[in-house]
Every structure is written in C-alpha cells, then in structure tokens.
C-alpha cells in the first residue's frame, strides 16, 4: 500500500512515515548537522560551525552570579513567568539595542528562546503554505529551515559587497506583482551576514525599507551580530527608519552565551500581541532562570567591555582567515567581513563544494557547502568558512588543508576535463547535537 506522499507505511525505518503532516516534508537534516559528528573530531579543523568562542567569557563571574541568583531569588527564578518576558530584562534590552539605534519601549519587546524561536513565531503568525518570503541569496540556514517547515515559497534576492541590492528587490517585487502574487516578509540579516560576511550599507537601508513598504512587505530584520563589528560604530538598524514596517530580532547568543537561549523580537504593537499569544501556545513563557541570569549579568558585569573582548578575539581570527586565504587560495575569491563570524568563499569555476566535502573531511578540514544557504539548490560554487572558534594557527592549518583539496580538484579537472566528479555527498553521519548555527 502507498501513502499520500508515495512512501510505504510501516517500513522498518519509520513505521509512522505515512502519518506525518505535510509540513514535515521539508524537514530534513541540514548539511551542517550531518557534518558536526565528523567535524568535532579533534583531528579535523572545523571551519564549519558558527559556535561563539566562550573561552573569552569569565566563567567564575557567571558561575557566581548563577549561584547568587538561586540563593537569593530561587523561588522566582525557578518559577513560570510572563509570556512576554521578564519586564526588568525587557528594560535592559533597550540599552543593548541603543548602539544599533533601535528605539523602543519595553512593552514592544517579546523575549524568546533565542532569536531562532522569534523566527519561528513570526513565520507562524504571517505565513500560510505557499506564501512568498523574500530572503537574501544566500540566507541563514536556520531561517530557511523555519520557512520550509511552514511551507513558505522562499525566493532569493541578490546581494553584493554592500548587502541586499535594492534594484534586485524592486525587480523581484514587480515580477511577483505581475504574476498576481505578493511577498509577506522580507527576511534580512543586515549586519555581518551569515553566511555572506557582508553588511548592508547605510545608504541602502532606508531604500530597502521604502521599497518593501511600497509593496506592502513587512521587513524581518535579524540582527544577532550587530554589536560585533570590528571598525567604527554600528550602522542604524532598518528598524530605526520606521518601527511600524519592521520586526527587529536580537539575541544574547553571540554577545553573551547561546546556552541561556535568550533572544527577543521588537514588533509593532498589534504584531507583538500576536507574537505573545503564539509564544504562549508554544512554550507558555521563556525560561525565568535564563532571563534573570542575563539580567543579573547585564546589571553586575561590564557587558560592554566583554563585547569589546569578543570583538577583538573575532577580529584576530578574521585577520588570520583573510591572510591565510590570500596566501593559499589564489584561485578563489571571498567577501571581506567587517564583523561577525563568517567569510563566503567562491571557489574556482567548475568546482562543486557539495561534492568536494567528503574529500575535504578526509583531508581533515570541514566547511559548509554553499547549497545549505539556498532554498533552491544554488550555491555549489560557494562555501562558508567560520573563523569564530578555532585559534589563528588552526585557521591557517585548516585553510592549508583546504587549499590542498582544491588544488587536487583542479588537477583532476585539468587532466580529465571539466566533467564533474560523481556526487557522493549524502549525509556523512547522522547525529543529533548542535546544528544550524
Ligand atoms: N539568526 C542568525 C543570522 C544566526 O546566525 C543565528 C544563529 N547562528 C540565529 C538567528 C539564531 O540564534 P539564537 O537562536 O541562538 O539567538
């Protein structure tokens, strides 16, 4: 017997195959997930994951704050809390957003379980199956996973070294309109893009917003890296140009620690009400303990200094990455990140980063193939390299190994012509664990 989706029920692999909801069809293990088990072996230099470098965090200070929190305020910290989030934390988030010029009232903020949950909530309240979401080409893999799970029709809009291209956005919206369709959301990571490593220029920000508003599209501005710029002050958020046209997402994952799972959304009043209802139905309330831990950290620790320490750590690694690429990958090109964790590399003509990955892992270096960051299978000519976690020496060694793999691929091409090698890039290893960063 066949089920609706053509699979056989009761297979040994999964006897419930015929029972899953249609929306699970897009839920497949990402390339990053498959990689993690291999990439976390000590002999592999992983330029793949985007884990913040917590070595720079004063664990003794954090430890003391946590034990004081439980000792002095345990019954509140370990209790359920408000669905919208702790009012004290919401007040403090205003200070954290000030450098990015997000002007808001604590009532405009919804605290979420990481900004990942905010992405889920926004999609849930706006997107029906088949609705169009516009997203940069390429886009954050975790957002694409959310959009897929709500059966959105994700359409990519081109970026260049200055971020999303306003003309490309306008052309896309005109084409949609001609086809009798409209986009519900424009998803954008304006600062230190994951995976693109570029920042939306100041000049383009109001233009992007103006175009989106002209076509009735709500902007979803995802900004976890906004404070991690290496030079100068952060640029004004898109939100700063018109809070009614934008939902702004922030996170403590990159500027403090992802383990607390605390992020937030700033949304226009009516949208915020819906977000709270959606969040309550998903999780009742965000973790009181995590929120109070973050509040206590912001209150008792010089968090701005700590962000500066993170910035310097990432700058040193960015420099090591760019120098290594310059010295060892003369046939590739790459973006020039001014902050954040990632550089986006274009490999020489004819190479396929997805097919090459198993050979790279055999050579003990891991990266994320570009295909992970598109909803439509593009990206084989790119890869994402992260410089946030390994030491500068390991970064250099990783790039050296990668260069050897690329040189070998190019040799094969010269010898046998440009016929691509067979794609054996199925999941390397299935494993649970950290994913999608
Ligand atoms: N958005 C972007 C662009 C990210 O890179 C990440 C994590 N890597 C997230 C959202 C989610 O972060 P979190 O849920 O930890 O706040």
Short mmCIF file of C-alpha atoms and ligand atoms in Angstrom, two decimals:
data_model
loop_
_atom_site.label_atom_id
_atom_site.label_comp_id
_atom_site.label_asym_id
_atom_site.label_seq_id
_atom_site.Cartn_x
_atom_site.Cartn_y
_atom_site.Cartn_z
CA UNK A 1 0.00 0.00 0.00
CA UNK A 2 1.22 3.51 -0.80
CA UNK A 3 0.54 6.57 1.32
CA UNK A 4 -0.38 10.02 0.04
CA UNK A 5 3.24 11.03 -0.38
CA UNK A 6 4.14 7.82 -2.21
CA UNK A 7 6.08 6.22 0.65
CA UNK A 8 5.26 2.80 2.07
CA UNK A 9 3.82 2.83 5.59
CA UNK A 10 5.26 0.54 8.18
CA UNK A 11 8.78 0.45 6.77
CA UNK A 12 11.40 -0.71 9.21
CA UNK A 13 13.00 2.74 9.14
CA UNK A 14 9.94 4.59 10.36
CA UNK A 15 6.59 2.90 10.78
CA UNK A 16 4.87 6.29 11.08
CA UNK A 17 6.08 7.53 7.73
CA UNK A 18 2.54 7.65 6.39
CA UNK A 19 1.27 9.69 9.34
CA UNK A 20 3.46 12.77 9.27
CA UNK A 21 1.88 16.14 8.48
CA UNK A 22 2.62 17.56 5.05
CA UNK A 23 4.63 20.37 6.65
CA UNK A 24 7.32 17.91 7.77
CA UNK A 25 8.27 17.14 4.18
CA UNK A 26 10.82 19.94 4.12
CA UNK A 27 12.27 18.90 7.47
CA UNK A 28 15.47 17.14 6.53
CA UNK A 29 18.79 17.07 8.34
CA UNK A 30 20.84 20.05 7.24
CA UNK A 31 24.30 19.71 5.79
CA UNK A 32 25.68 21.25 8.96
CA UNK A 33 24.03 18.67 11.18
CA UNK A 34 25.46 15.83 9.15
CA UNK A 35 28.85 17.45 9.47
CA UNK A 36 29.01 18.05 13.15
CA UNK A 37 29.80 14.50 14.24
CA UNK A 38 32.78 14.38 11.89
CA UNK A 39 33.88 17.97 12.26
CA UNK A 40 34.02 17.78 16.04
CA UNK A 41 36.74 15.10 15.95
CA UNK A 42 39.91 16.73 17.29
CA UNK A 43 41.97 15.92 14.19
CA UNK A 44 39.55 17.86 11.95
CA UNK A 45 39.91 21.64 11.68
CA UNK A 46 36.32 22.76 11.60
CA UNK A 47 35.70 25.94 9.67
CA UNK A 48 32.07 24.82 9.54
CA UNK A 49 30.11 25.59 12.71
CA UNK A 50 29.29 29.06 13.97
CA UNK A 51 29.79 28.47 17.68
CA UNK A 52 30.63 31.60 19.68
CA UNK A 53 34.06 31.45 21.33
CA UNK A 54 33.16 31.25 25.00
CA UNK A 55 36.79 30.90 26.12
CA UNK A 56 36.71 34.68 26.47
CA UNK A 57 33.82 34.63 28.96
CA UNK A 58 34.74 34.95 32.68
CA UNK A 59 33.15 31.70 33.84
CA UNK A 60 33.90 32.42 37.50
CA UNK A 61 31.85 35.64 37.32
CA UNK A 62 28.99 33.88 35.53
CA UNK A 63 29.12 30.95 37.98
CA UNK A 64 28.94 33.26 40.99
CA UNK A 65 26.05 35.21 39.51
CA UNK A 66 24.10 31.99 38.90
CA UNK A 67 24.54 30.68 42.41
CA UNK A 68 23.67 34.07 43.92
CA UNK A 69 20.56 34.13 41.74
CA UNK A 70 19.30 30.79 43.03
CA UNK A 71 20.29 31.54 46.64
CA UNK A 72 18.62 34.95 46.78
CA UNK A 73 15.80 34.68 44.28
CA UNK A 74 15.33 30.96 43.61
CA UNK A 75 11.55 30.79 44.03
CA UNK A 76 11.08 33.43 41.31
CA UNK A 77 13.93 32.29 39.04
CA UNK A 78 12.69 28.71 39.02
CA UNK A 79 9.01 29.59 38.62
CA UNK A 80 6.90 30.21 35.48
CA UNK A 81 6.97 33.83 34.35
CA UNK A 82 5.36 36.26 31.96
CA UNK A 83 4.66 35.07 28.39
CA UNK A 84 6.06 38.30 27.02
CA UNK A 85 9.21 38.04 29.10
CA UNK A 86 10.60 39.49 32.31
CA UNK A 87 9.92 43.28 32.45
CA UNK A 88 13.32 44.01 34.01
CA UNK A 89 15.14 42.20 31.19
CA UNK A 90 12.99 43.95 28.60
CA UNK A 91 14.04 47.30 30.10
CA UNK A 92 17.70 46.32 29.93
CA UNK A 93 17.40 45.12 26.34
CA UNK A 94 16.75 48.76 25.39
CA UNK A 95 20.35 49.60 26.42
CA UNK A 96 21.71 46.65 24.47
CA UNK A 97 19.92 47.82 21.31
CA UNK A 98 20.84 51.51 21.71
CA UNK A 99 24.09 51.32 19.65
CA UNK A 100 22.06 49.90 16.74
CA UNK A 101 19.55 52.71 17.24
CA UNK A 102 16.55 50.54 17.84
CA UNK A 103 14.24 52.86 19.70
CA UNK A 104 11.51 51.03 21.53
CA UNK A 105 9.53 50.79 24.74
CA UNK A 106 9.88 47.70 26.96
CA UNK A 107 6.26 46.88 26.02
CA UNK A 108 7.31 46.48 22.36
CA UNK A 109 9.68 43.63 23.22
CA UNK A 110 8.85 39.92 23.31
CA UNK A 111 11.54 37.76 24.90
CA UNK A 112 12.03 34.47 23.08
CA UNK A 113 14.02 31.26 23.43
CA UNK A 114 16.86 32.50 21.26
CA UNK A 115 16.12 34.55 18.19
CA UNK A 116 15.52 31.21 16.49
CA UNK A 117 12.18 30.97 18.30
CA UNK A 118 11.37 34.52 17.22
CA UNK A 119 11.93 33.45 13.60
CA UNK A 120 9.54 30.58 14.16
CA UNK A 121 6.86 32.76 15.81
CA UNK A 122 6.98 35.46 13.13
CA UNK A 123 6.67 32.85 10.39
CA UNK A 124 3.86 31.10 12.22
CA UNK A 125 1.74 34.23 12.55
CA UNK A 126 2.28 35.51 8.99
CA UNK A 127 2.91 32.66 6.62
CA UNK A 128 0.42 30.23 5.12
CA UNK A 129 1.64 27.37 2.92
CA UNK A 130 2.73 28.72 -0.46
CA UNK A 131 3.18 32.33 0.74
CA UNK A 132 6.25 34.08 -0.60
CA UNK A 133 9.11 35.05 1.71
CA UNK A 134 11.92 37.04 0.15
CA UNK A 135 15.35 36.25 1.52
CA UNK A 136 18.88 37.23 0.62
CA UNK A 137 20.86 34.98 -1.67
CA UNK A 138 22.38 33.30 0.32
CA UNK A 139 20.45 33.18 3.64
CA UNK A 140 20.90 31.89 7.20
CA UNK A 141 20.31 28.15 7.10
CA UNK A 142 18.28 28.10 10.33
CA UNK A 143 15.82 30.66 8.96
CA UNK A 144 15.42 28.67 5.75
CA UNK A 145 14.63 25.62 7.89
CA UNK A 146 11.86 27.53 9.68
CA UNK A 147 10.43 28.91 6.43
CA UNK A 148 10.45 25.42 4.91
CA UNK A 149 8.66 23.97 7.92
CA UNK A 150 5.79 26.42 7.32
CA UNK A 151 5.81 25.50 3.62
CA UNK A 152 6.75 29.01 2.52
CA UNK A 153 7.81 29.72 -1.04
CA UNK A 154 11.25 31.23 -0.40
CA UNK A 155 12.55 33.39 -3.24
CA UNK A 156 16.07 34.76 -3.14
CA UNK A 157 17.16 38.31 -3.85
CA UNK A 158 20.76 39.06 -4.89
CA UNK A 159 23.35 40.64 -2.62
CA UNK A 160 26.70 42.21 -3.38
CA UNK A 161 29.53 43.54 -1.22
CA UNK A 162 27.11 46.18 0.18
CA UNK A 163 24.40 43.70 1.09
CA UNK A 164 20.94 43.27 -0.40
CA UNK A 165 20.62 45.08 -3.75
CA UNK A 166 17.63 47.49 -3.72
CA UNK A 167 17.12 47.26 -7.51
CA UNK A 168 17.05 43.45 -7.34
CA UNK A 169 14.46 43.65 -4.57
CA UNK A 170 12.31 46.01 -6.56
CA UNK A 171 12.57 43.87 -9.72
CA UNK A 172 11.56 40.79 -7.76
CA UNK A 173 8.55 42.55 -6.24
CA UNK A 174 7.44 43.87 -9.62
CA UNK A 175 7.73 40.38 -11.13
CA UNK A 176 5.68 38.93 -8.29
CA UNK A 177 3.03 41.60 -8.70
CA UNK A 178 2.79 40.89 -12.42
CA UNK A 179 2.27 37.25 -11.59
CA UNK A 180 -0.58 38.23 -9.24
CA UNK A 181 1.40 37.38 -6.12
CA UNK A 182 2.83 39.32 -3.21
CA UNK A 183 5.52 38.65 -0.65
CA UNK A 184 4.57 38.57 3.01
CA UNK A 185 8.03 39.04 4.52
CA UNK A 186 11.47 40.23 3.56
CA UNK A 187 13.98 38.35 5.70
CA UNK A 188 17.32 40.14 6.01
CA UNK A 189 20.48 39.95 8.14
CA UNK A 190 21.87 43.46 7.57
CA UNK A 191 24.93 43.27 9.82
CA UNK A 192 27.83 40.84 9.29
CA UNK A 193 25.70 38.47 7.33
CA UNK A 194 25.52 34.73 7.97
CA UNK A 195 26.84 33.26 5.67
CA UNK A 196 27.65 36.18 3.35
CA UNK A 197 30.05 38.11 5.62
CA UNK A 198 28.80 41.45 4.24
CA UNK A 199 26.99 44.42 5.80
CA UNK A 200 24.13 46.36 4.27
CA UNK A 201 25.42 49.87 3.53
CA UNK A 202 23.94 52.86 5.40
CA UNK A 203 22.70 54.32 2.15
CA UNK A 204 20.74 51.19 1.19
CA UNK A 205 18.92 50.76 4.50
CA UNK A 206 16.17 53.37 4.07
CA UNK A 207 15.86 52.44 0.38
CA UNK A 208 15.26 48.78 1.16
CA UNK A 209 12.60 49.76 3.69
CA UNK A 210 10.94 52.20 1.31
CA UNK A 211 10.67 49.55 -1.44
CA UNK A 212 9.33 46.94 0.98
CA UNK A 213 6.72 49.37 2.26
CA UNK A 214 5.67 50.42 -1.23
CA UNK A 215 4.84 46.77 -1.95
CA UNK A 216 3.27 46.10 1.46
CA UNK A 217 6.02 43.76 2.65
CA UNK A 218 6.94 43.52 6.32
CA UNK A 219 10.71 43.51 6.95
CA UNK A 220 12.11 40.89 9.31
CA UNK A 221 15.46 42.29 10.43
CA UNK A 222 17.56 39.59 12.09
CA UNK A 223 20.50 41.15 13.92
CA UNK A 224 22.42 38.79 16.19
CA UNK A 225 25.82 40.18 15.08
CA UNK A 226 25.03 43.91 15.21
CA UNK A 227 27.41 44.63 18.13
CA UNK A 228 30.23 42.54 16.68
CA UNK A 229 31.56 45.00 14.12
CA UNK A 230 35.34 45.41 14.04
CA UNK A 231 35.51 49.03 12.91
CA UNK A 232 33.56 52.08 13.97
CA UNK A 233 30.06 52.37 15.37
CA UNK A 234 27.22 50.10 14.23
CA UNK A 235 25.04 51.43 11.42
CA UNK A 236 21.46 52.42 12.26
CA UNK A 237 19.10 49.45 12.11
CA UNK A 238 16.47 49.31 9.36
CA UNK A 239 14.01 49.47 12.27
CA UNK A 240 15.27 52.97 13.12
CA UNK A 241 13.76 54.33 9.88
CA UNK A 242 10.21 53.17 10.64
CA UNK A 243 9.38 50.85 13.54
CA UNK A 244 5.95 50.12 12.02
CA UNK A 245 7.39 48.44 8.95
CA UNK A 246 9.92 46.21 10.68
CA UNK A 247 10.19 43.36 13.16
CA UNK A 248 13.66 43.53 14.69
CA UNK A 249 15.25 40.41 16.21
CA UNK A 250 18.10 40.43 18.72
CA UNK A 251 19.94 37.78 20.68
CA UNK A 252 22.34 37.30 23.58
CA UNK A 253 23.83 34.23 21.90
CA UNK A 254 26.80 35.95 20.28
CA UNK A 255 27.42 38.76 22.75
CA UNK A 256 26.98 36.71 25.94
CA UNK A 257 26.28 32.97 25.65
CA UNK A 258 23.94 30.87 23.49
CA UNK A 259 23.33 28.34 26.29
CA UNK A 260 20.87 30.66 28.02
CA UNK A 261 18.77 30.67 24.86
CA UNK A 262 17.59 34.25 25.27
CA UNK A 263 16.67 36.38 22.28
CA UNK A 264 13.94 38.89 21.55
CA UNK A 265 11.69 40.48 18.97
CA UNK A 266 10.72 44.16 18.76
CA UNK A 267 7.47 44.43 16.87
CA UNK A 268 4.68 46.92 16.11
CA UNK A 269 2.03 46.84 18.83
CA UNK A 270 -0.59 44.59 17.17
CA UNK A 271 2.02 42.18 15.87
CA UNK A 272 3.58 41.94 19.30
CA UNK A 273 0.23 40.85 20.80
CA UNK A 274 0.01 38.00 18.30
CA UNK A 275 3.62 37.02 18.90
CA UNK A 276 2.97 36.72 22.63
CA UNK A 277 -0.09 34.54 22.04
CA UNK A 278 1.85 32.34 19.62
CA UNK A 279 4.75 32.07 22.05
CA UNK A 280 2.48 31.18 24.97
CA UNK A 281 0.94 28.38 22.96
CA UNK A 282 4.41 27.07 22.11
CA UNK A 283 6.29 27.41 25.40
CA UNK A 284 4.00 29.19 27.95
CA UNK A 285 6.84 31.52 28.85
CA UNK A 286 10.55 31.88 28.21
CA UNK A 287 12.82 30.50 30.95
CA UNK A 288 12.67 32.75 34.04
CA UNK A 289 16.03 31.41 35.19
CA UNK A 290 17.78 32.25 31.91
CA UNK A 291 16.23 35.69 31.73
CA UNK A 292 17.17 36.57 35.30
CA UNK A 293 20.68 35.23 34.73
CA UNK A 294 21.06 37.50 31.72
CA UNK A 295 19.59 40.45 33.66
CA UNK A 296 22.00 39.88 36.52
CA UNK A 297 24.91 39.65 34.07
CA UNK A 298 23.92 42.94 32.42
CA UNK A 299 23.46 44.57 35.81
CA UNK A 300 26.61 43.39 37.58
CA UNK A 301 29.13 42.90 34.83
CA UNK A 302 30.66 45.38 32.40
CA UNK A 303 28.96 43.72 29.44
CA UNK A 304 30.05 46.39 27.01
CA UNK A 305 33.67 45.70 27.86
CA UNK A 306 33.00 41.98 27.40
CA UNK A 307 31.53 42.59 23.95
CA UNK A 308 34.73 44.50 23.17
CA UNK A 309 36.79 41.49 24.28
CA UNK A 310 34.74 39.22 21.96
CA UNK A 311 35.18 41.70 19.13
CA UNK A 312 38.97 41.69 19.46
CA UNK A 313 39.03 37.89 19.62
CA UNK A 314 36.99 37.63 16.41
CA UNK A 315 38.94 40.38 14.69
CA UNK A 316 42.20 38.49 15.28
CA UNK A 317 40.65 35.35 13.80
CA UNK A 318 39.15 37.22 10.87
CA UNK A 319 42.60 38.65 10.11
CA UNK A 320 44.14 35.17 10.30
CA UNK A 321 41.47 33.80 7.96
CA UNK A 322 41.82 36.56 5.37
CA UNK A 323 45.62 36.34 5.43
CA UNK A 324 45.50 32.55 5.02
CA UNK A 325 43.03 32.82 2.13
CA UNK A 326 45.21 35.45 0.49
CA UNK A 327 48.35 33.33 0.88
CA UNK A 328 46.94 29.95 -0.02
CA UNK A 329 43.78 30.20 -2.15
CA UNK A 330 44.85 32.42 -5.05
CA UNK A 331 42.28 30.86 -7.38
CA UNK A 332 39.28 31.64 -5.14
CA UNK A 333 37.61 34.91 -4.15
CA UNK A 334 35.86 35.86 -0.91
CA UNK A 335 33.99 38.58 0.94
CA UNK A 336 35.68 40.96 3.34
CA UNK A 337 33.80 40.68 6.66
CA UNK A 338 33.85 43.78 8.86
CA UNK A 339 32.44 41.85 11.81
CA UNK A 340 30.67 38.65 12.78
CA UNK A 341 31.84 35.08 12.24
CA UNK A 342 31.86 34.20 8.54
CA UNK A 343 33.54 34.58 5.21
CA UNK A 344 31.82 33.50 1.99
CA UNK A 345 34.19 31.95 -0.50
CA UNK A 346 33.69 31.47 -4.23
CA UNK A 347 35.69 28.51 -5.48
CA UNK A 348 37.24 28.28 -8.95
CA UNK A 349 34.99 27.64 -11.94
CA UNK A 350 33.77 24.07 -12.25
CA UNK A 351 34.37 23.00 -8.63
CA UNK A 352 31.42 21.74 -6.60
CA UNK A 353 31.70 22.38 -2.86
CA UNK A 354 28.99 19.88 -2.01
CA UNK A 355 30.64 17.05 -3.94
CA UNK A 356 34.06 18.06 -2.60
CA UNK A 357 33.09 17.99 1.07
CA UNK A 358 33.78 14.29 1.79
CA UNK A 359 37.26 14.71 0.30
CA UNK A 360 37.85 17.79 2.46
CA UNK A 361 36.79 15.91 5.58
CA UNK A 362 39.14 13.08 4.64
CA UNK A 363 41.83 15.77 4.44
CA UNK A 364 40.73 16.80 7.98
CA UNK A 365 39.10 20.13 7.26
CA UNK A 366 35.39 20.95 7.31
CA UNK A 367 33.33 23.79 5.83
CA UNK A 368 29.68 24.26 4.94
CA UNK A 369 28.85 23.92 1.24
CA UNK A 370 27.01 26.89 -0.24
CA UNK A 371 23.94 24.80 -1.08
CA UNK A 372 22.93 24.83 2.61
CA UNK A 373 22.12 28.54 2.33
CA UNK A 374 19.70 28.48 -0.58
CA UNK A 375 16.16 27.21 -0.77
CA UNK A 376 16.56 26.28 -4.43
CA UNK A 377 19.73 24.21 -4.78
CA UNK A 378 22.08 27.04 -5.85
CA UNK A 379 25.41 27.51 -4.13
CA UNK A 380 27.65 24.67 -5.31
CA UNK A 381 30.25 27.24 -6.30
CA UNK A 382 30.49 28.69 -2.77
CA UNK A 383 31.35 27.62 0.74
CA UNK A 384 31.01 29.24 4.15
CA UNK A 385 34.10 29.37 6.33
CA UNK A 386 33.74 30.35 10.00
CA UNK A 387 36.64 31.90 11.84
CA UNK A 388 34.94 32.38 15.21
CA UNK A 389 36.03 29.24 17.01
CA UNK A 390 39.46 27.84 16.00
CA UNK A 391 42.70 29.55 17.04
CA UNK A 392 44.51 31.62 14.38
CA UNK A 393 47.06 28.78 13.96
CA UNK A 394 44.28 26.22 13.42
CA UNK A 395 42.57 28.55 10.95
CA UNK A 396 45.78 28.74 8.93
CA UNK A 397 46.23 24.99 9.06
CA UNK A 398 42.59 24.47 8.01
CA UNK A 399 42.98 26.76 5.01
CA UNK A 400 46.25 24.97 4.09
CA UNK A 401 44.39 21.64 4.03
CA UNK A 402 41.53 23.17 2.09
CA UNK A 403 43.93 24.62 -0.47
CA UNK A 404 45.45 21.17 -1.00
CA UNK A 405 41.98 19.69 -1.62
CA UNK A 406 41.07 22.46 -4.06
CA UNK A 407 44.40 22.10 -5.90
CA UNK A 408 43.81 18.38 -6.23
CA UNK A 409 40.31 19.00 -7.61
CA UNK A 410 41.71 21.46 -10.12
CA UNK A 411 44.37 18.90 -11.19
CA UNK A 412 41.66 16.32 -11.77
CA UNK A 413 39.77 18.86 -13.86
CA UNK A 414 42.81 19.69 -15.97
CA UNK A 415 43.56 16.01 -16.52
CA UNK A 416 40.05 14.74 -17.20
CA UNK A 417 38.27 17.87 -18.40
CA UNK A 418 35.58 19.79 -16.55
CA UNK A 419 33.22 16.80 -16.12
CA UNK A 420 32.19 16.99 -12.50
CA UNK A 421 33.09 14.05 -10.30
CA UNK A 422 30.17 11.91 -9.13
CA UNK A 423 28.32 13.48 -6.21
CA UNK A 424 28.78 11.20 -3.20
CA UNK A 425 27.85 13.89 -0.77
CA UNK A 426 24.99 12.23 1.05
CA UNK A 427 24.80 12.80 4.78
CA UNK A 428 28.21 11.96 6.19
CA UNK A 429 26.99 10.85 9.57
CA UNK A 430 23.56 11.31 11.07
CA UNK A 431 23.84 12.68 14.54
CA UNK A 432 21.90 14.81 16.94
CA UNK A 433 23.69 17.70 18.54
CA UNK A 434 24.45 21.30 17.76
CA UNK A 435 23.13 22.32 14.43
CA UNK A 436 22.09 25.13 12.17
CA UNK A 437 24.35 27.85 13.51
N1 LIG B 1 19.89 34.43 13.08
C1 LIG B 1 21.13 34.28 12.59
C2 LIG B 1 21.54 35.08 11.39
C3 LIG B 1 22.03 33.40 13.19
O1 LIG B 1 23.26 33.28 12.70
C4 LIG B 1 21.61 32.66 14.32
C5 LIG B 1 22.49 31.64 14.99
N2 LIG B 1 23.62 31.32 14.39
C6 LIG B 1 20.30 32.85 14.79
C7 LIG B 1 19.47 33.75 14.15
C8 LIG B 1 19.76 32.11 15.98
O2 LIG B 1 20.43 32.44 17.14
P1 LIG B 1 19.87 32.21 18.59
O3 LIG B 1 18.62 31.40 18.50
O4 LIG B 1 20.94 31.50 19.32
O5 LIG B 1 19.59 33.57 19.14
#
